[in-house]
């Protein structure tokens, strides 16, 4: 499997804020469900919050404006956009993937990502690194937009002609890998339908011991 460097330029560094905005709009039900979940648990109680693959942070930078929030992305272009637009004092952005982020000295109460696991070169490595970033008794919240592939026994990785990975995430394999990470309290279930041609998205919510 390719290294994390496969996620860097040229593909992701060419994505503009308008591209991210167009990506967010059709998936509004997923974002609304996530923010409702945060509200039910108390956003401040979840802080600090880590957003993996924040892109230009057109949505969550404002949603978490009064919360300690860190956004990371492998695209220097996207992180540059974040710093140029977001002046909230509790916000921080870094050019990094979760696998390379220093999580030994930093932990977050909520670690989340949307439509990122669909594009990573190694899903178990991504999941393990995400779990390591969560503080004890904190939360991990992941979504995969390419569908809920309930019958898939393993993850399916496809390298596109554009140099980007396109993954079909196996719910069963994801559950098994969470257990391998020492996480036993979780749900991996169908989520909102944003594209009828794809069906429900995958939503994974886990409590890290």
PDB file of C-alpha atoms in Angstrom, residues 9 16 20 22 33 39 44 56-57 63-64 73-74 77 79 86 95 106 113 117 121 159 183 185 207:
ATOM      1  CA  UNK A   9       0.373  17.300  -4.345  1.00  0.00           C
ATOM      2  CA  UNK A  16      -9.824  25.384  -4.496  1.00  0.00           C
ATOM      3  CA  UNK A  20     -14.604  22.207  -1.310  1.00  0.00           C
ATOM      4  CA  UNK A  22     -19.308  22.256  -4.001  1.00  0.00           C
ATOM      5  CA  UNK A  33     -26.502  14.933  11.599  1.00  0.00           C
ATOM      6  CA  UNK A  39     -25.034  19.494  20.217  1.00  0.00           C
ATOM      7  CA  UNK A  44     -17.729  22.469  24.635  1.00  0.00           C
ATOM      8  CA  UNK A  56     -10.564  24.866   3.377  1.00  0.00           C
ATOM      9  CA  UNK A  57     -12.659  24.537   6.580  1.00  0.00           C
ATOM     10  CA  UNK A  63     -19.594  25.929  13.260  1.00  0.00           C
ATOM     11  CA  UNK A  64     -16.976  25.564  16.003  1.00  0.00           C
ATOM     12  CA  UNK A  73      -4.977  18.567   5.874  1.00  0.00           C
ATOM     13  CA  UNK A  74      -2.246  17.274   3.608  1.00  0.00           C
ATOM     14  CA  UNK A  77      -3.207  25.178  -0.400  1.00  0.00           C
ATOM     15  CA  UNK A  79      -4.393  25.096   5.025  1.00  0.00           C
ATOM     16  CA  UNK A  86     -10.168  32.102  10.042  1.00  0.00           C
ATOM     17  CA  UNK A  95      -0.344  20.753   7.091  1.00  0.00           C
ATOM     18  CA  UNK A 106      -1.579  16.127  22.212  1.00  0.00           C
ATOM     19  CA  UNK A 113     -13.399  13.238   9.518  1.00  0.00           C
ATOM     20  CA  UNK A 117     -11.292   7.429   4.783  1.00  0.00           C
ATOM     21  CA  UNK A 121      -3.967   4.542   1.061  1.00  0.00           C
ATOM     22  CA  UNK A 159      -6.199   4.154  -7.632  1.00  0.00           C
ATOM     23  CA  UNK A 183     -12.112   0.062  21.065  1.00  0.00           C
ATOM     24  CA  UNK A 185     -17.925   0.715  22.306  1.00  0.00           C
ATOM     25  CA  UNK A 207     -15.934   5.839  22.320  1.00  0.00           C
TER      26      UNK A 207
END
